[in-house]
Structures are given as C-alpha cells and as structure tokens.
C-alpha cells in the first residue's frame, strides 16, 4: 500500500454477502478506506469461483458504493483472481435463470459504479472471472495471469459481458478469435493487446493498484465521476453529454480553487 492510503483503513469487514449461510466465511473480503474499498474474492478452495453468494455480496457492495462513491479495487485471494463461475451451480441453471442474467447484472452494476474500478489480476481469470475483470475500468496483472473465456467448451456462451465488453477493450477481430476458440491468453499477450495496462510481480500487485487509486484520489472527485460517466456514454450521445457535464464542472467551486492554485504556483 502506498503512503497516501497507509493507515487510513476505516473498516475491515468479512461480512458482506453473509445473509445466506451467515456462519460460512464470506466469499468477498472487504477493506474500507475513506477514498477506496478493496474487495478480495476469497473462496480459495475452489479458486475463487463466482457462486450465488459472491454475486449477492457484489450487489451489497455496489449498493454501498453507489450511496457513498469510492474507488473500488477488486482482487483475489490465494494467487488467483477467479477461475470462473461456480460450475456446480451453473450446471443446475435453466432457461429462466439465463434470462435473469444472474452474473451479468452484478457485473453491469460493478461497471456502472460512479468511481473507477481497478481489477488487480493474479493467476486465473477465466469465464465469469474474466467477465468481472472486463467490467473494471483499469486492469493490471501479474506475469502469471491466464485470462479467457472457455464457455463454449462447456456448452454455453460467455453471456455475462464478454460478448460486448471484450471487443470494446481489444477490438472485434481479437475478441471474436478469443471467444470462438475459447483459448486462454497469457500475461504478455494480455499486455500487448491492451487487455491489461501493466504487469507487476505478485508481491507488488496490490501496491500498484493502490498507487493508481492514489493518483485518481488526488484529482477532483466530481470531475472523475463525470469523466467515467461521459467515457461510458454511447457514441450517439457525444458531444452533447461532454458539454453538459463540462457545464456543471465549469460552475463548481472546486474548479475555481484548483485552477487558482495552479495559476498561483505559476507566478514568478
């Protein structure tokens, strides 16, 4: 953890998502700071596979971060981000479950959080784990990353975001090849194609995520929220959405304060 966030934890809670099976360890370990939250997928016995309890815990966390916007760092315990959706549960799901978009709706909510989401990826990020990573705004990884969507090999498709998010990240041709073959991408290729923005040793991964969060936190929060919202707006809404967001920021006291400080520093 970097100096800017050291010693600022306000709460470390293992209880998110514990409503069902309250006596079982939570699948999502949460540390709260004034300007960020670190959420660690924590089902090491099944390589952090995403089950219904994990989805429920993500919804609870999103509700918290929608009410009090903070940066979110997502990571995984035990040298793995998430090996996929829980196959034992997935096998029992039927057509009505597919139409409910159980995982997809949780990941959409993560993607639409007001403040940036940083995914710190180690080891496997497969299937639903990859789709959760695609929902982040920024992805960094270790050299041991293995990421991809092998769903077609299991008789299903990647329906929790890969079919539309992956091509936005790496382009249509590359995304089609990855999804249709179901192959796993190694860390070096993930960096080369822009699927992750940087690689760090495992011992430095979380610190690197905090360093990114520190940089974001130094900026104006309202400007950051507006930038994320405008960036994710459909193409047809530009440039109107840019101008409307800028109009609000142009009147903000924080804009005047920051620009005045900048100009005063420039004075000889």
mmCIF file of C-alpha atoms in Angstrom:
data_model
loop_
_atom_site.group_PDB
_atom_site.id
_atom_site.type_symbol
_atom_site.label_atom_id
_atom_site.label_comp_id
_atom_site.label_asym_id
_atom_site.label_seq_id
_atom_site.Cartn_x
_atom_site.Cartn_y
_atom_site.Cartn_z
ATOM 1 C CA UNK A 1 0.000 0.000 0.000
ATOM 2 C CA UNK A 2 1.293 3.450 -0.818
ATOM 3 C CA UNK A 3 1.863 6.267 1.661
ATOM 4 C CA UNK A 4 -1.305 8.089 0.577
ATOM 5 C CA UNK A 5 -3.512 5.265 1.797
ATOM 6 C CA UNK A 6 -1.399 3.780 4.600
ATOM 7 C CA UNK A 7 -3.028 3.840 7.997
ATOM 8 C CA UNK A 8 -6.346 5.071 6.661
ATOM 9 C CA UNK A 9 -8.422 1.913 6.796
ATOM 10 C CA UNK A 10 -11.766 2.616 8.399
ATOM 11 C CA UNK A 11 -13.115 -0.936 8.464
ATOM 12 C CA UNK A 12 -12.150 -4.460 7.519
ATOM 13 C CA UNK A 13 -15.290 -6.495 7.081
ATOM 14 C CA UNK A 14 -15.676 -10.177 6.148
ATOM 15 C CA UNK A 15 -19.440 -9.984 6.414
ATOM 16 C CA UNK A 16 -20.638 -8.730 3.032
ATOM 17 C CA UNK A 17 -22.951 -11.219 1.427
ATOM 18 C CA UNK A 18 -23.275 -13.283 4.589
ATOM 19 C CA UNK A 19 -27.072 -13.094 4.722
ATOM 20 C CA UNK A 20 -27.460 -16.599 3.333
ATOM 21 C CA UNK A 21 -25.256 -19.075 5.128
ATOM 22 C CA UNK A 22 -24.248 -16.454 7.669
ATOM 23 C CA UNK A 23 -21.989 -18.911 9.515
ATOM 24 C CA UNK A 24 -19.899 -19.667 6.418
ATOM 25 C CA UNK A 25 -16.902 -17.484 5.567
ATOM 26 C CA UNK A 26 -17.839 -14.668 3.229
ATOM 27 C CA UNK A 27 -16.823 -15.106 -0.416
ATOM 28 C CA UNK A 28 -15.889 -11.404 -0.527
ATOM 29 C CA UNK A 29 -13.438 -9.947 1.985
ATOM 30 C CA UNK A 30 -13.779 -6.163 2.201
ATOM 31 C CA UNK A 31 -11.415 -3.459 3.499
ATOM 32 C CA UNK A 32 -12.776 0.078 3.621
ATOM 33 C CA UNK A 33 -10.787 3.308 3.423
ATOM 34 C CA UNK A 34 -12.087 6.895 3.206
ATOM 35 C CA UNK A 35 -11.437 7.125 -0.544
ATOM 36 C CA UNK A 36 -11.434 3.467 -1.663
ATOM 37 C CA UNK A 37 -12.591 -0.057 -0.953
ATOM 38 C CA UNK A 38 -10.570 -3.226 -1.521
ATOM 39 C CA UNK A 39 -12.734 -6.285 -2.231
ATOM 40 C CA UNK A 40 -10.974 -9.652 -2.333
ATOM 41 C CA UNK A 41 -12.654 -12.704 -3.822
ATOM 42 C CA UNK A 42 -11.999 -15.308 -1.154
ATOM 43 C CA UNK A 43 -13.046 -18.875 -1.951
ATOM 44 C CA UNK A 44 -9.556 -20.388 -2.202
ATOM 45 C CA UNK A 45 -10.803 -23.983 -2.013
ATOM 46 C CA UNK A 46 -12.486 -23.505 -5.432
ATOM 47 C CA UNK A 47 -10.048 -20.938 -6.855
ATOM 48 C CA UNK A 48 -12.465 -18.108 -6.054
ATOM 49 C CA UNK A 49 -15.174 -19.425 -8.377
ATOM 50 C CA UNK A 50 -18.082 -16.989 -8.502
ATOM 51 C CA UNK A 51 -21.174 -18.501 -6.904
ATOM 52 C CA UNK A 52 -24.547 -17.039 -5.942
ATOM 53 C CA UNK A 53 -23.205 -15.826 -2.591
ATOM 54 C CA UNK A 54 -20.419 -13.958 -4.371
ATOM 55 C CA UNK A 55 -22.972 -12.337 -6.675
ATOM 56 C CA UNK A 56 -25.095 -11.354 -3.667
ATOM 57 C CA UNK A 57 -22.038 -9.888 -1.931
ATOM 58 C CA UNK A 58 -21.150 -7.872 -5.050
ATOM 59 C CA UNK A 59 -24.671 -6.418 -5.131
ATOM 60 C CA UNK A 60 -24.394 -5.386 -1.466
ATOM 61 C CA UNK A 61 -21.018 -3.790 -2.097
ATOM 62 C CA UNK A 62 -22.309 -1.956 -5.171
ATOM 63 C CA UNK A 63 -25.228 -0.575 -3.177
ATOM 64 C CA UNK A 64 -22.723 0.806 -0.664
ATOM 65 C CA UNK A 65 -20.507 2.366 -3.353
ATOM 66 C CA UNK A 66 -23.475 3.828 -5.199
ATOM 67 C CA UNK A 67 -24.561 5.566 -1.993
ATOM 68 C CA UNK A 68 -21.043 6.670 -0.994
ATOM 69 C CA UNK A 69 -18.867 6.708 -4.148
ATOM 70 C CA UNK A 70 -15.305 5.489 -3.651
ATOM 71 C CA UNK A 71 -12.691 3.835 -5.825
ATOM 72 C CA UNK A 72 -13.015 0.029 -5.895
ATOM 73 C CA UNK A 73 -10.040 -2.322 -6.106
ATOM 74 C CA UNK A 74 -11.033 -5.889 -6.974
ATOM 75 C CA UNK A 75 -8.577 -8.722 -6.398
ATOM 76 C CA UNK A 76 -8.473 -12.398 -5.472
ATOM 77 C CA UNK A 77 -7.004 -14.451 -2.636
ATOM 78 C CA UNK A 78 -4.526 -17.282 -2.937
ATOM 79 C CA UNK A 79 -2.790 -16.255 -6.160
ATOM 80 C CA UNK A 80 -5.977 -16.479 -8.227
ATOM 81 C CA UNK A 81 -8.461 -13.799 -9.292
ATOM 82 C CA UNK A 82 -11.400 -16.057 -10.175
ATOM 83 C CA UNK A 83 -11.362 -19.365 -12.005
ATOM 84 C CA UNK A 84 -14.852 -18.788 -13.404
ATOM 85 C CA UNK A 85 -18.453 -19.182 -12.412
ATOM 86 C CA UNK A 86 -19.209 -21.986 -9.984
ATOM 87 C CA UNK A 87 -19.744 -24.912 -12.393
ATOM 88 C CA UNK A 88 -21.703 -26.949 -9.844
ATOM 89 C CA UNK A 89 -24.276 -24.147 -9.606
ATOM 90 C CA UNK A 90 -24.068 -23.296 -13.303
ATOM 91 C CA UNK A 91 -24.896 -26.863 -14.314
ATOM 92 C CA UNK A 92 -28.208 -26.655 -12.458
ATOM 93 C CA UNK A 93 -29.321 -23.357 -14.006
ATOM 94 C CA UNK A 94 -32.032 -23.458 -16.647
ATOM 95 C CA UNK A 95 -33.514 -21.164 -19.296
ATOM 96 C CA UNK A 96 -35.266 -18.875 -16.810
ATOM 97 C CA UNK A 97 -32.006 -18.453 -14.902
ATOM 98 C CA UNK A 98 -30.235 -17.441 -18.117
ATOM 99 C CA UNK A 99 -32.898 -14.809 -18.827
ATOM 100 C CA UNK A 100 -32.423 -13.375 -15.324
ATOM 101 C CA UNK A 101 -28.774 -12.575 -16.137
ATOM 102 C CA UNK A 102 -27.606 -13.508 -12.642
ATOM 103 C CA UNK A 103 -23.894 -12.810 -13.120
ATOM 104 C CA UNK A 104 -24.327 -10.276 -15.928
ATOM 105 C CA UNK A 105 -26.478 -7.939 -13.846
ATOM 106 C CA UNK A 106 -23.974 -7.967 -10.984
ATOM 107 C CA UNK A 107 -21.104 -7.182 -13.358
ATOM 108 C CA UNK A 108 -23.099 -4.412 -15.058
ATOM 109 C CA UNK A 109 -23.600 -2.855 -11.655
ATOM 110 C CA UNK A 110 -19.850 -3.061 -10.966
ATOM 111 C CA UNK A 111 -19.090 -1.425 -14.331
ATOM 112 C CA UNK A 112 -21.567 1.381 -13.688
ATOM 113 C CA UNK A 113 -20.244 2.366 -10.258
ATOM 114 C CA UNK A 114 -19.693 6.145 -10.098
ATOM 115 C CA UNK A 115 -15.977 5.975 -9.262
ATOM 116 C CA UNK A 116 -13.291 3.970 -11.108
ATOM 117 C CA UNK A 117 -12.911 0.214 -10.625
ATOM 118 C CA UNK A 118 -9.403 -1.286 -10.691
ATOM 119 C CA UNK A 119 -9.000 -5.051 -11.172
ATOM 120 C CA UNK A 120 -5.718 -6.480 -9.840
ATOM 121 C CA UNK A 121 -5.424 -9.876 -11.515
ATOM 122 C CA UNK A 122 -3.245 -12.770 -10.429
ATOM 123 C CA UNK A 123 -3.297 -16.301 -11.801
ATOM 124 C CA UNK A 124 -6.541 -17.481 -13.353
ATOM 125 C CA UNK A 125 -9.217 -15.047 -14.525
ATOM 126 C CA UNK A 126 -11.426 -17.354 -16.548
ATOM 127 C CA UNK A 127 -15.056 -17.398 -17.637
ATOM 128 C CA UNK A 128 -17.069 -15.331 -15.205
ATOM 129 C CA UNK A 129 -13.822 -14.252 -13.561
ATOM 130 C CA UNK A 130 -12.639 -12.761 -16.846
ATOM 131 C CA UNK A 131 -16.015 -11.088 -17.359
ATOM 132 C CA UNK A 132 -15.807 -9.483 -13.919
ATOM 133 C CA UNK A 133 -12.333 -8.213 -14.860
ATOM 134 C CA UNK A 134 -13.688 -6.806 -18.147
ATOM 135 C CA UNK A 135 -16.194 -4.776 -16.103
ATOM 136 C CA UNK A 136 -13.347 -2.848 -14.451
ATOM 137 C CA UNK A 137 -12.126 0.470 -15.811
ATOM 138 C CA UNK A 138 -8.453 -0.405 -15.304
ATOM 139 C CA UNK A 139 -6.860 -3.865 -15.232
ATOM 140 C CA UNK A 140 -3.348 -4.707 -14.046
ATOM 141 C CA UNK A 141 -1.911 -8.172 -13.578
ATOM 142 C CA UNK A 142 0.971 -10.395 -12.567
ATOM 143 C CA UNK A 143 3.088 -12.369 -15.065
ATOM 144 C CA UNK A 144 1.164 -15.498 -14.047
ATOM 145 C CA UNK A 145 -2.140 -14.199 -15.450
ATOM 146 C CA UNK A 146 -4.199 -16.613 -17.546
ATOM 147 C CA UNK A 147 -7.366 -14.943 -18.807
ATOM 148 C CA UNK A 148 -10.048 -16.026 -21.251
ATOM 149 C CA UNK A 149 -13.500 -17.417 -21.857
ATOM 150 C CA UNK A 150 -13.688 -21.195 -22.322
ATOM 151 C CA UNK A 151 -17.501 -21.261 -22.056
ATOM 152 C CA UNK A 152 -18.177 -22.802 -25.480
ATOM 153 C CA UNK A 153 -16.218 -25.860 -24.346
ATOM 154 C CA UNK A 154 -18.806 -26.267 -21.589
ATOM 155 C CA UNK A 155 -21.777 -25.941 -23.934
ATOM 156 C CA UNK A 156 -22.666 -22.340 -23.094
ATOM 157 C CA UNK A 157 -21.592 -18.861 -24.184
ATOM 158 C CA UNK A 158 -19.889 -16.073 -22.284
ATOM 159 C CA UNK A 159 -23.077 -14.144 -21.508
ATOM 160 C CA UNK A 160 -22.004 -12.004 -18.551
ATOM 161 C CA UNK A 161 -20.359 -9.252 -20.569
ATOM 162 C CA UNK A 162 -17.626 -10.802 -22.719
ATOM 163 C CA UNK A 163 -19.644 -10.655 -25.939
ATOM 164 C CA UNK A 164 -19.836 -6.855 -25.799
ATOM 165 C CA UNK A 165 -17.139 -5.664 -23.381
ATOM 166 C CA UNK A 166 -14.204 -7.673 -24.713
ATOM 167 C CA UNK A 167 -14.422 -6.200 -28.222
ATOM 168 C CA UNK A 168 -14.546 -2.709 -26.741
ATOM 169 C CA UNK A 169 -11.257 -3.487 -24.990
ATOM 170 C CA UNK A 170 -9.260 -5.427 -27.622
ATOM 171 C CA UNK A 171 -11.209 -4.878 -30.857
ATOM 172 C CA UNK A 172 -13.672 -7.004 -32.818
ATOM 173 C CA UNK A 173 -11.246 -9.355 -34.572
ATOM 174 C CA UNK A 174 -9.226 -10.251 -31.492
ATOM 175 C CA UNK A 175 -12.330 -10.632 -29.305
ATOM 176 C CA UNK A 176 -14.045 -12.886 -31.872
ATOM 177 C CA UNK A 177 -10.972 -15.115 -32.082
ATOM 178 C CA UNK A 178 -10.697 -15.386 -28.300
ATOM 179 C CA UNK A 179 -14.391 -16.096 -27.735
ATOM 180 C CA UNK A 180 -14.862 -18.525 -30.614
ATOM 181 C CA UNK A 181 -11.769 -20.582 -29.828
ATOM 182 C CA UNK A 182 -12.149 -20.284 -26.063
ATOM 183 C CA UNK A 183 -8.380 -20.089 -25.681
ATOM 184 C CA UNK A 184 -6.614 -18.677 -22.651
ATOM 185 C CA UNK A 185 -4.435 -15.590 -23.064
ATOM 186 C CA UNK A 186 -1.177 -15.384 -21.120
ATOM 187 C CA UNK A 187 0.019 -12.230 -19.362
ATOM 188 C CA UNK A 188 2.430 -10.988 -22.048
ATOM 189 C CA UNK A 189 -0.211 -11.219 -24.757
ATOM 190 C CA UNK A 190 -2.817 -9.624 -22.497
ATOM 191 C CA UNK A 191 -0.463 -6.659 -22.088
ATOM 192 C CA UNK A 192 0.332 -6.494 -25.812
ATOM 193 C CA UNK A 193 -3.336 -6.390 -26.855
ATOM 194 C CA UNK A 194 -4.351 -3.882 -24.182
ATOM 195 C CA UNK A 195 -6.393 -6.295 -22.090
ATOM 196 C CA UNK A 196 -4.281 -5.223 -19.107
ATOM 197 C CA UNK A 197 -2.319 -1.987 -18.833
ATOM 198 C CA UNK A 198 0.661 -3.168 -16.771
ATOM 199 C CA UNK A 199 2.312 -6.256 -15.268
ATOM 200 C CA UNK A 200 3.725 -6.343 -11.736
ATOM 201 C CA UNK A 201 5.278 -9.052 -9.551
ATOM 202 C CA UNK A 202 2.701 -10.712 -7.332
ATOM 203 C CA UNK A 203 4.230 -9.121 -4.229
ATOM 204 C CA UNK A 204 3.757 -5.648 -5.763
ATOM 205 C CA UNK A 205 0.359 -6.087 -7.411
ATOM 206 C CA UNK A 206 -1.863 -4.667 -4.682
ATOM 207 C CA UNK A 207 0.579 -1.831 -4.037
ATOM 208 C CA UNK A 208 0.449 -0.955 -7.737
ATOM 209 C CA UNK A 209 -3.352 -0.924 -7.596
ATOM 210 C CA UNK A 210 -3.221 1.414 -4.596
ATOM 211 C CA UNK A 211 -0.778 3.660 -6.456
ATOM 212 C CA UNK A 212 -3.302 4.011 -9.282
ATOM 213 C CA UNK A 213 -6.026 4.712 -6.728
ATOM 214 C CA UNK A 214 -3.790 7.336 -5.079
ATOM 215 C CA UNK A 215 -3.368 9.108 -8.401
ATOM 216 C CA UNK A 216 -7.117 9.076 -9.016
ATOM 217 C CA UNK A 217 -7.861 10.226 -5.466
ATOM 218 C CA UNK A 218 -5.671 13.318 -5.877
ATOM 219 C CA UNK A 219 -7.980 14.558 -8.629
ATOM 220 C CA UNK A 220 -11.359 16.218 -8.130
ATOM 221 C CA UNK A 221 -13.901 13.533 -7.300
ATOM 222 C CA UNK A 222 -16.754 15.194 -9.218
ATOM 223 C CA UNK A 223 -14.561 15.568 -12.312
ATOM 224 C CA UNK A 224 -13.546 11.905 -12.035
ATOM 225 C CA UNK A 225 -17.164 10.755 -11.743
ATOM 226 C CA UNK A 226 -18.132 12.931 -14.733
ATOM 227 C CA UNK A 227 -15.221 11.609 -16.800
ATOM 228 C CA UNK A 228 -16.189 7.990 -16.155
ATOM 229 C CA UNK A 229 -19.846 8.682 -16.936
ATOM 230 C CA UNK A 230 -19.035 10.522 -20.175
ATOM 231 C CA UNK A 231 -16.461 7.923 -21.225
ATOM 232 C CA UNK A 232 -19.036 5.149 -20.916
ATOM 233 C CA UNK A 233 -21.822 7.060 -22.694
ATOM 234 C CA UNK A 234 -22.952 5.671 -26.082
ATOM 235 C CA UNK A 235 -21.298 7.274 -29.113
ATOM 236 C CA UNK A 236 -24.593 8.818 -30.213
ATOM 237 C CA UNK A 237 -24.702 10.919 -27.027
ATOM 238 C CA UNK A 238 -21.394 12.669 -27.788
ATOM 239 C CA UNK A 239 -20.564 15.548 -27.794
ATOM 240 C CA UNK A 240 -23.761 16.658 -26.050
ATOM 241 C CA UNK A 241 -23.041 14.605 -22.941
ATOM 242 C CA UNK A 242 -19.494 16.029 -22.774
ATOM 243 C CA UNK A 243 -20.767 19.599 -22.955
ATOM 244 C CA UNK A 244 -23.453 19.070 -20.318
ATOM 245 C CA UNK A 245 -21.010 17.506 -17.880
ATOM 246 C CA UNK A 246 -18.470 20.243 -18.517
ATOM 247 C CA UNK A 247 -21.105 22.930 -17.960
ATOM 248 C CA UNK A 248 -21.686 21.616 -14.438
ATOM 249 C CA UNK A 249 -17.964 21.406 -13.686
ATOM 250 C CA UNK A 250 -17.317 24.900 -15.047
ATOM 251 C CA UNK A 251 -19.532 26.271 -12.242
ATOM 252 C CA UNK A 252 -18.048 24.170 -9.431
ATOM 253 C CA UNK A 253 -16.134 25.832 -6.573
ATOM 254 C CA UNK A 254 -13.525 23.081 -6.801
ATOM 255 C CA UNK A 255 -12.710 24.044 -10.398
ATOM 256 C CA UNK A 256 -12.043 27.638 -9.326
ATOM 257 C CA UNK A 257 -9.999 26.544 -6.302
ATOM 258 C CA UNK A 258 -7.819 24.128 -8.259
ATOM 259 C CA UNK A 259 -7.266 26.480 -11.185
ATOM 260 C CA UNK A 260 -6.453 29.392 -8.863
ATOM 261 C CA UNK A 261 -3.884 27.244 -7.050
ATOM 262 C CA UNK A 262 -2.389 26.213 -10.403
ATOM 263 C CA UNK A 263 -2.085 29.820 -11.578
ATOM 264 C CA UNK A 264 -0.586 30.967 -8.278
ATOM 265 C CA UNK A 265 2.068 28.262 -8.481
ATOM 266 C CA UNK A 266 2.952 29.537 -11.953
ATOM 267 C CA UNK A 267 3.575 33.075 -10.718
ATOM 268 C CA UNK A 268 7.284 34.069 -10.728
#
